[in-house]
Amino acid sequence: MEKFRGVDYYGIEGLLSEEERMIRDAVRDWVEAEFLPLVTEHHRAGTFPVSLIPKLGELGVFGATLKGYGCAGLSNVAYGLIMQELERGDSGLRSAASVQSGLVMYPIYSYGSDAQKDRWLPKLATGEKVGCFGLTEPDHGSDPGAMKTRARRAGDGYVLNGTKLWITNGSIADVAVVWAKEDDGEIYGFLVEKGTPGFGTLDIHGKFSMRASITSELSFQDCKIPLENKLPNVKGLRGPLGCLNQARYGIAWGAVGAAMACYDWALQYAQQRIQFGKPIGAFQLVQQKLVWMITEITKAQLLVLQLGRLKDLGALRPQQVSMAKMNNVQIALDTARLARDIMGAAGIVDEHPVIRHMLNLETVNTYEGTHDIHTLIVGRDITGLDAFSAG
Ligand code: TGC
Ligand code: FAD
């Protein structure tokens, strides 16, 4: 197979600044050279290449839009292009970067004390330290507002009790951003350090999706943390949901990368695979699939570019992020399934990246708010009627 050729049917390249193109190309080259040669082995073993985390730090991807603390202070479009290129490699690679950036560094930066920022942000930026984000619980996924995890004030600290499930990078994290309710029923964020007595992690095995990514359970049993580990500047569900805006934004871009990889691979295959004496790409039904893919990818590229420009202007609404997350993951998943189909039997083996992307995208469709939850967020926005409330 040839190298990736880029997928840009509408000349969107011309809408990017020189700096944005350079950043994208640097990450693209890094993924080709350093990550893709390793991914099949990690996907088979169900492991994440943790040795690459400091290299991602050197590349400047962690907290890339933040200013200070060793962060790159890039535009949101540049950050989106980074997510696109990482997920062209694997959704698990983009996950590692988006959890660290959007779900760990962002809350510390936006809601944390100066001491918390000084302590954690520089090392999270370099990848010397790893973070995770604990919101989902065994009984509360789509409705995190009903969480059971409790933080009880006791003496000079808080005592945490509860369980968080499906937590990316949970067992390798040096710090967990954990969302828990206090006695007043309000949700607050807490920084729980690895090794704190009463804090345990357990990895989830048997996954058929996101195999090259660590997913864990976090448990807190009378886990005592100091007062200064509470994030002082946020209260309520708006705290974690504010972080999710950042990560969902990255996913909307990342999904485009996974779709581009699948389309590019299927196109090359269709041009080379001969059946009935001609390339399968010459058959009308195969062309129809390829045309659907490139059309949806082009629309998705334009959607995230405008999303990024709005974010850079400070004019982005969370509901717009929901529309892009919902749409782009759906078209990426459909693109991956069509690419798998075009490749026939060859589409089911990991010699080609398509089946890996297809399986990963099943997770991406679910996490950070399922496709249907985002549909209902947009539905609430346009109708003014709330599908989530009891009334
Ligand atoms: P609702 O009444 O809508 O809102 C409660 C409060 O939150 C505010 N708010 C937001 N604030 C910032 N950004 C947003 N996107 C916000 N959406 C809502 C809202 O204004 C309100 O504030 P206040 O001050 O008035 O109280 O809350 P609800 O309980 O009705 O829930 C709504 C719903 C369903 C949309 C929400 O719960 C939701 O988004 N559920 C999905 C859960 C989810 O996305 N979980 C993701 C877990 S993390 C993860 O998956 C990481 S994967 C990482 C990886 O590996 O990449
Ligand atoms: P449920 O909420 O039980 O939903 C099940 C089904 O019911 C879905 O189809 C859903 O759309 C539907 N449904 C639910 N409510 C409604 C409704 N009101 N109307 C219509 N349909 C509805 N979480 C974290 O906190 N941190 C992480 O780092 C993290 N990483 C993850 C990594 C992986 C690999 C995976 C798979 C998940 C991860 N998650 C993480 C959890 C993820 O956010 C949740 O799985 C997701 O929010 C959905 O919750 P659930 O799985 O409990 O599904």
Coordinates of C-alpha atoms and ligand atoms in Angstrom, one line a residue:
M1 CA 0.0 0.0 0.0
E2 CA 1.1 3.6 -0.7
K3 CA 1.6 6.2 2.0
F4 CA -1.3 8.3 3.2
R5 CA -1.9 10.9 0.5
G6 CA -4.1 13.4 2.4
V7 CA -7.8 13.8 1.8
D8 CA -8.8 17.4 0.8
Y9 CA -11.5 17.4 -1.9
Y10 CA -12.5 21.1 -1.4
G11 CA -9.0 22.7 -1.1
I12 CA -9.6 23.3 2.7
E13 CA -5.8 23.4 2.9
G14 CA -6.1 26.9 1.6
L15 CA -8.2 28.0 4.5
L16 CA -5.4 27.1 7.0
S17 CA -2.6 29.4 8.0
E18 CA 1.0 28.4 7.3
E19 CA 1.5 27.8 11.1
E20 CA -1.6 25.5 11.2
R21 CA -0.3 23.5 8.2
M22 CA 3.2 23.2 9.7
I23 CA 1.8 21.9 13.0
R24 CA -0.5 19.4 11.3
D25 CA 2.4 18.1 9.1
A26 CA 4.7 17.8 12.1
V27 CA 2.2 15.7 14.0
R28 CA 1.3 13.7 10.8
D29 CA 5.0 12.9 10.3
W30 CA 5.5 11.9 13.9
V31 CA 2.5 9.6 13.8
E32 CA 3.7 7.9 10.6
A33 CA 7.3 7.5 11.9
E34 CA 6.8 6.8 15.6
F35 CA 3.3 5.5 16.2
L36 CA 2.1 3.5 13.2
P37 CA 4.9 1.0 13.3
L38 CA 3.9 0.1 16.9
V39 CA 0.1 0.2 16.8
T40 CA -0.7 -3.3 15.6
E41 CA 1.5 -4.9 18.3
H42 CA -0.2 -2.8 21.0
H43 CA -3.7 -3.4 19.6
R44 CA -3.1 -7.1 19.7
A45 CA -1.7 -7.0 23.2
G46 CA -4.3 -4.6 24.5
T47 CA -1.7 -2.2 25.7
F48 CA -0.9 1.5 25.2
P49 CA 2.6 2.6 24.2
V50 CA 3.3 4.6 27.4
S51 CA 6.9 5.3 26.4
L52 CA 5.5 7.7 23.7
I53 CA 3.8 9.9 26.3
P54 CA 6.9 12.1 27.0
K55 CA 7.4 12.3 23.2
L56 CA 3.9 13.6 22.8
G57 CA 4.9 16.2 25.4
E58 CA 8.0 17.2 23.4
L59 CA 5.7 17.5 20.4
G60 CA 3.7 20.1 22.4
V61 CA 0.3 18.4 22.1
F62 CA -0.6 18.4 25.8
G63 CA -2.6 21.5 26.8
A64 CA -1.6 22.9 23.4
T65 CA -4.1 25.8 23.6
L66 CA -3.2 26.9 27.1
K67 CA -0.9 29.8 27.8
G68 CA 2.0 29.6 30.2
Y69 CA 3.2 26.6 32.3
G70 CA 5.2 25.4 29.3
C71 CA 2.1 25.1 27.1
A72 CA 2.2 26.0 23.4
G73 CA -0.7 28.6 23.4
L74 CA -1.8 27.4 19.9
S75 CA -5.1 28.3 18.2
N76 CA -8.0 25.9 18.6
V77 CA -7.8 25.1 14.9
A78 CA -4.2 24.1 15.3
Y79 CA -5.2 21.9 18.3
G80 CA -8.0 20.4 16.2
L81 CA -5.6 19.5 13.4
I82 CA -3.4 17.8 16.0
M83 CA -6.3 15.7 17.2
Q84 CA -7.2 14.8 13.6
E85 CA -3.6 13.6 12.9
L86 CA -3.4 11.6 16.2
E87 CA -6.7 9.9 15.5
R88 CA -5.6 9.1 12.0
G89 CA -3.2 6.9 13.9
D90 CA -5.6 5.5 16.4
S91 CA -8.5 6.8 18.5
G92 CA -6.6 5.6 21.6
L93 CA -3.7 7.9 20.8
R94 CA -6.0 10.9 20.5
S95 CA -7.8 9.8 23.6
A96 CA -4.6 9.9 25.6
A97 CA -3.9 13.5 24.3
S98 CA -7.5 14.7 24.8
V99 CA -7.9 13.4 28.3
Q100 CA -4.6 14.9 29.4
S101 CA -5.4 18.3 27.7
G102 CA -9.1 18.8 27.9
L103 CA -10.1 16.8 30.9
V104 CA -7.1 17.1 33.2
M105 CA -5.1 20.3 32.3
Y106 CA -8.1 22.3 31.4
P107 CA -9.9 21.9 34.8
I108 CA -6.7 22.5 36.7
Y109 CA -6.1 25.6 34.5
S110 CA -9.6 26.9 34.7
Y111 CA -10.9 25.9 38.1
G112 CA -7.6 25.2 40.1
S113 CA -5.7 27.3 42.6
D114 CA -2.3 28.8 41.7
A115 CA -0.6 26.1 43.8
Q116 CA -2.4 23.4 41.9
K117 CA -1.5 25.0 38.5
D118 CA 2.1 25.4 39.5
R119 CA 2.4 21.9 40.8
W120 CA 0.7 20.0 38.0
L121 CA 0.5 21.9 34.7
P122 CA 4.2 22.0 33.7
K123 CA 4.7 18.3 34.3
L124 CA 1.4 17.4 32.6
A125 CA 2.5 19.5 29.6
T126 CA 5.8 17.6 29.2
G127 CA 4.2 14.2 29.8
E128 CA 6.3 13.6 32.9
K129 CA 3.0 13.2 34.7
V130 CA -0.2 11.6 33.4
G131 CA -3.8 12.5 34.4
C132 CA -7.2 10.9 34.2
F133 CA -10.8 12.2 34.6
G134 CA -13.3 10.3 36.7
L135 CA -16.9 11.3 36.0
T136 CA -18.7 8.1 34.9
E137 CA -19.8 5.6 37.5
P138 CA -21.1 2.0 37.1
D139 CA -24.7 3.2 37.5
H140 CA -24.5 6.7 36.1
G141 CA -23.1 7.2 32.6
S142 CA -25.3 9.5 30.5
D143 CA -26.7 11.1 33.7
P144 CA -23.6 12.1 35.7
G145 CA -25.7 14.5 37.7
A146 CA -27.0 11.5 39.6
M147 CA -23.6 10.3 40.7
K148 CA -23.1 8.4 44.0
T149 CA -19.5 9.2 44.8
R150 CA -19.3 11.3 47.9
A151 CA -16.7 13.7 49.3
R152 CA -17.3 14.2 53.1
R153 CA -15.6 17.1 54.9
A154 CA -13.6 15.6 57.8
G155 CA -11.1 17.5 59.9
D156 CA -8.4 19.0 57.7
G157 CA -9.5 17.3 54.5
Y158 CA -12.2 15.3 52.6
V159 CA -13.0 11.6 52.6
L160 CA -13.9 10.1 49.3
N161 CA -16.1 7.1 48.8
G162 CA -17.4 5.7 45.5
T163 CA -16.4 4.1 42.2
K164 CA -15.7 5.5 38.8
L165 CA -15.8 3.2 35.8
W166 CA -14.5 3.3 32.2
I167 CA -11.7 5.7 33.0
T168 CA -9.1 6.3 30.3
N169 CA -5.5 6.0 31.6
G170 CA -6.8 5.4 35.1
S171 CA -4.1 3.0 36.3
I172 CA -1.2 4.9 34.8
A173 CA -2.3 8.3 36.0
D174 CA -0.3 10.2 38.6
V175 CA -3.4 12.4 39.3
A176 CA -7.1 11.8 38.9
V177 CA -9.5 14.6 38.5
V178 CA -12.5 13.1 40.4
W179 CA -16.0 14.6 40.5
A180 CA -17.9 13.9 43.7
K181 CA -20.9 15.3 45.6
E182 CA -20.5 17.0 49.0
D183 CA -23.1 16.9 51.7
D184 CA -24.9 19.9 50.2
G185 CA -25.6 17.8 47.1
E186 CA -23.4 19.9 44.9
I187 CA -20.7 18.4 42.6
Y188 CA -17.1 19.5 43.1
G189 CA -13.8 18.4 41.6
F190 CA -10.9 16.9 43.6
L191 CA -7.3 16.0 42.7
V192 CA -6.5 12.5 43.9
E193 CA -2.9 11.5 43.7
K194 CA -1.7 8.0 42.8
G195 CA -0.8 6.1 45.9
T196 CA -3.2 7.9 48.2
P197 CA -4.4 5.3 50.8
G198 CA -8.0 4.1 50.0
F199 CA -7.5 4.9 46.2
G200 CA -7.3 1.8 44.0
T201 CA -7.4 1.1 40.2
L202 CA -8.3 -2.0 38.2
D203 CA -7.9 -2.3 34.5
I204 CA -10.8 -3.4 32.3
H205 CA -9.9 -6.3 30.0
G206 CA -11.7 -8.1 27.2
K207 CA -12.4 -4.9 25.2
F208 CA -12.9 -5.3 21.4
S209 CA -12.7 -1.5 21.0
M210 CA -10.0 0.9 22.0
R211 CA -7.6 -2.0 22.6
A212 CA -4.5 0.3 22.3
S213 CA -5.8 2.4 25.3
I214 CA -5.9 1.8 29.0
T215 CA -9.4 1.8 30.5
S216 CA -9.8 1.4 34.3
E217 CA -12.0 1.4 37.3
L218 CA -11.1 3.8 40.1
S219 CA -12.3 3.0 43.6
F220 CA -12.3 5.2 46.7
Q221 CA -12.8 3.7 50.1
D222 CA -12.5 6.2 52.9
C223 CA -9.8 7.9 50.8
K224 CA -8.6 10.9 52.6
I225 CA -7.3 13.9 50.6
P226 CA -6.2 17.3 51.9
L227 CA -8.4 20.4 51.6
E228 CA -6.0 22.0 49.1
N229 CA -6.8 19.2 46.6
K230 CA -10.3 20.5 46.0
L231 CA -10.6 22.6 42.8
P232 CA -11.7 25.9 44.4
N233 CA -13.2 27.7 41.4
V234 CA -16.1 25.6 40.2
K235 CA -19.3 24.1 41.7
G236 CA -22.0 22.0 40.1
L237 CA -22.3 19.8 36.9
R238 CA -21.2 22.8 34.9
G239 CA -17.6 21.9 36.1
P240 CA -17.2 18.5 34.4
L241 CA -19.5 19.5 31.5
G242 CA -17.2 22.5 30.9
C243 CA -14.3 20.1 30.5
L244 CA -16.3 17.9 28.2
N245 CA -16.8 20.8 25.8
Q246 CA -13.0 20.8 25.3
A247 CA -12.7 17.1 24.8
R248 CA -15.8 16.8 22.6
Y249 CA -14.3 19.5 20.4
G250 CA -11.2 17.4 20.0
I251 CA -13.2 14.3 19.2
A252 CA -15.1 16.1 16.5
W253 CA -11.7 16.8 14.8
G254 CA -10.2 13.4 15.7
A255 CA -13.1 11.4 14.1
V256 CA -12.3 13.2 10.8
G257 CA -8.8 11.8 11.0
A258 CA -10.0 8.2 11.5
A259 CA -12.4 8.6 8.6
M260 CA -9.7 10.0 6.4
A261 CA -7.5 7.0 7.1
C262 CA -10.2 4.5 6.3
Y263 CA -11.3 6.3 3.1
D264 CA -7.7 6.6 1.9
W265 CA -7.0 2.9 2.5
A266 CA -10.3 1.8 0.9
L267 CA -9.7 4.0 -2.2
Q268 CA -6.2 2.6 -2.8
Y269 CA -7.5 -0.9 -2.3
A270 CA -10.4 -0.4 -4.7
Q271 CA -8.0 0.9 -7.4
Q272 CA -5.7 -2.1 -7.0
R273 CA -8.0 -5.0 -6.3
I274 CA -9.0 -6.8 -9.5
Q275 CA -12.3 -8.8 -9.8
F276 CA -14.2 -9.7 -13.0
G277 CA -11.1 -8.5 -14.9
K278 CA -11.1 -4.9 -13.7
P279 CA -10.4 -2.9 -10.5
I280 CA -13.3 -3.1 -8.1
G281 CA -13.2 0.8 -8.0
A282 CA -14.6 0.7 -11.5
F283 CA -17.9 -0.8 -10.3
Q284 CA -20.7 1.7 -9.8
L285 CA -21.7 0.4 -6.4
V286 CA -18.1 0.7 -5.1
Q287 CA -17.8 4.2 -6.5
Q288 CA -21.0 5.2 -4.8
K289 CA -19.6 4.1 -1.4
L290 CA -16.3 6.0 -2.0
V291 CA -18.2 9.1 -3.1
W292 CA -20.4 9.0 -0.1
M293 CA -17.3 8.7 2.1
I294 CA -15.5 11.7 0.5
T295 CA -18.6 13.8 0.5
E296 CA -19.3 13.2 4.2
I297 CA -15.6 13.7 5.1
T298 CA -15.5 17.0 3.3
K299 CA -18.7 18.2 5.1
A300 CA -17.2 17.1 8.4
Q301 CA -13.9 18.9 7.7
L302 CA -15.8 22.1 7.0
L303 CA -17.9 21.7 10.1
V304 CA -14.9 21.4 12.4
L305 CA -13.0 24.2 10.7
Q306 CA -15.8 26.6 11.3
L307 CA -16.2 25.2 14.9
G308 CA -12.6 25.9 15.5
R309 CA -12.8 29.5 14.1
L310 CA -15.8 30.1 16.3
K311 CA -13.9 28.8 19.3
D312 CA -10.9 31.0 18.5
L313 CA -13.3 34.0 18.4
G314 CA -14.8 32.9 21.8
A315 CA -18.2 32.6 20.1
L316 CA -18.6 28.8 20.3
R317 CA -21.7 27.4 22.0
P318 CA -21.6 23.9 23.6
Q319 CA -24.6 22.8 21.5
Q320 CA -22.5 23.4 18.4
V321 CA -19.8 21.1 19.7
S322 CA -22.5 18.5 20.3
M323 CA -23.6 18.7 16.7
A324 CA -20.1 18.2 15.4
K325 CA -19.3 15.4 17.8
M326 CA -22.5 13.6 16.9
N327 CA -22.2 14.1 13.2
N328 CA -18.5 13.5 12.7
V329 CA -18.3 10.4 14.8
Q330 CA -21.3 9.0 13.0
I331 CA -19.9 9.6 9.5
A332 CA -16.5 8.3 10.6
L333 CA -18.1 5.1 11.9
D334 CA -20.1 4.7 8.7
T335 CA -17.0 5.4 6.6
A336 CA -15.1 2.8 8.5
R337 CA -17.8 0.2 8.0
L338 CA -18.0 0.9 4.3
A339 CA -14.2 0.8 4.0
R340 CA -14.3 -2.6 5.7
D341 CA -16.9 -3.7 3.3
I342 CA -15.0 -2.6 0.2
M343 CA -12.0 -4.5 1.4
G344 CA -13.9 -7.8 1.5
A345 CA -12.1 -10.5 3.6
A346 CA -9.0 -8.4 3.8
G347 CA -11.0 -5.8 5.7
I348 CA -11.1 -8.0 8.8
V349 CA -7.4 -8.4 9.4
D350 CA -5.1 -6.0 11.3
E351 CA -2.6 -5.9 8.4
H352 CA -4.9 -3.0 7.4
P353 CA -5.9 -0.2 9.8
V354 CA -9.6 -0.2 8.9
I355 CA -11.0 -2.8 11.2
R356 CA -9.1 -1.2 14.1
H357 CA -10.6 2.2 13.4
M358 CA -14.0 0.7 12.9
L359 CA -13.9 -1.0 16.3
N360 CA -12.5 2.1 18.1
L361 CA -15.2 4.3 16.6
E362 CA -17.8 2.2 18.4
T363 CA -16.4 3.6 21.7
V364 CA -16.0 7.1 20.3
N365 CA -19.7 7.0 19.4
T366 CA -20.5 6.2 23.1
Y367 CA -18.0 8.2 25.2
E368 CA -18.0 11.9 25.9
G369 CA -21.8 11.8 25.5
T370 CA -23.4 9.1 23.3
H371 CA -24.7 10.0 19.8
D372 CA -28.2 10.0 21.1
I373 CA -27.4 12.3 24.1
H374 CA -25.9 14.8 21.7
T375 CA -29.0 14.5 19.5
L376 CA -31.1 15.4 22.5
I377 CA -28.8 18.3 23.5
V378 CA -29.2 19.8 20.0
G379 CA -33.0 18.9 20.1
R380 CA -33.3 20.8 23.4
D381 CA -31.5 23.8 21.9
I382 CA -33.7 24.2 18.9
T383 CA -37.0 23.3 20.4
G384 CA -36.5 24.8 23.9
L385 CA -38.0 21.5 25.2
D386 CA -35.9 19.4 27.6
A387 CA -35.9 15.6 27.0
F388 CA -33.9 15.0 30.2
S389 CA -36.1 16.7 32.8
A390 CA -38.9 14.7 34.5
G391 CA -41.6 17.3 33.6
Ligands
TGC1 P1 -28.3 20.4 32.7 O1 -29.4 20.9 33.5 O2 -28.4 20.4 31.2 O3 -27.0 21.2 33.1 C1 -26.5 21.3 34.5 C2 -25.6 22.5 34.6 O4 -24.5 22.3 33.7 C3 -24.5 23.4 32.7 N1 -24.2 22.8 31.4 C4 -23.0 23.0 30.8 N2 -22.0 23.8 31.2 C5 -20.9 23.8 30.4 N3 -20.8 23.1 29.2 C6 -21.9 22.3 28.9 N4 -21.8 21.6 27.7 C7 -23.0 22.3 29.7 N5 -24.2 21.6 29.6 C8 -24.9 22.0 30.7 C9 -25.9 23.9 32.7 O5 -26.0 25.3 32.3 C10 -26.3 23.8 34.2 O6 -25.6 24.8 34.9 P2 -26.3 25.5 36.2 O7 -25.2 26.4 36.7 O8 -27.5 26.2 35.7 O9 -26.6 24.4 37.2 O10 -27.9 18.9 33.2 P3 -28.6 17.5 33.0 O11 -28.5 16.7 34.3 O12 -30.0 17.7 32.5 O13 -27.7 16.8 32.0 C11 -27.7 17.1 30.7 C12 -26.8 16.1 29.9 C13 -27.5 14.8 29.6 C14 -26.6 16.9 28.6 C15 -25.4 15.9 30.5 O14 -25.5 15.2 31.7 C16 -24.5 15.1 29.6 O15 -23.8 15.8 28.8 N6 -24.4 13.8 29.7 C17 -23.4 13.0 29.0 C18 -22.3 12.5 29.9 C19 -20.9 12.5 29.3 O16 -20.7 13.1 28.3 N7 -20.0 11.8 30.0 C20 -18.7 11.8 29.5 C21 -17.8 11.2 30.6 S1 -16.1 11.6 30.3 C22 -15.6 10.6 29.0 O17 -16.4 10.0 28.4 C23 -14.2 10.7 28.6 S2 -13.7 9.8 27.3 C24 -12.2 10.3 27.3 C25 -11.4 9.7 26.2 O18 -10.8 8.7 26.3 O19 -11.2 10.5 25.1
FAD2 P1 -25.8 4.6 29.4 O1 -25.8 6.0 29.9 O2 -26.3 3.5 30.3 O3 -26.5 4.5 28.0 C1 -26.9 3.3 27.4 C2 -27.8 3.6 26.2 O4 -28.9 4.4 26.6 C3 -27.1 4.6 25.2 O5 -27.5 4.2 23.9 C4 -27.7 5.9 25.5 O6 -27.6 6.8 24.4 C5 -29.1 5.6 25.9 N1 -29.7 6.6 26.8 C6 -29.3 7.0 28.0 N2 -30.1 8.0 28.4 C7 -30.9 8.3 27.4 C8 -31.9 9.3 27.2 N3 -32.2 10.2 28.2 N4 -32.6 9.3 26.0 C9 -32.3 8.4 25.1 N5 -31.3 7.5 25.2 C10 -30.7 7.4 26.3 N6 -15.9 8.2 31.4 C11 -15.2 9.1 32.2 O7 -15.7 9.7 33.1 N7 -13.8 9.2 32.0 C12 -13.2 8.6 31.0 O8 -12.0 8.8 30.8 C13 -13.9 7.7 30.2 N8 -13.3 7.0 29.2 C14 -14.0 6.0 28.5 C15 -13.3 5.1 27.7 C16 -13.9 4.1 27.1 C17 -13.2 3.1 26.2 C18 -15.4 4.0 27.2 C19 -16.1 2.9 26.5 C20 -16.1 4.8 28.0 C21 -15.4 5.9 28.7 N9 -16.0 6.7 29.6 C22 -15.3 7.6 30.4 C23 -17.4 6.5 29.9 C24 -18.4 7.1 28.9 O9 -18.4 8.5 29.0 C25 -19.8 6.5 29.1 O10 -19.7 5.2 28.6 C26 -20.9 7.3 28.3 O11 -21.1 8.5 28.9 C27 -22.2 6.5 28.3 O12 -22.5 6.0 29.6 P2 -23.0 4.4 29.8 O13 -21.9 3.6 29.1 O14 -23.2 4.3 31.2 O15 -24.3 4.3 28.9

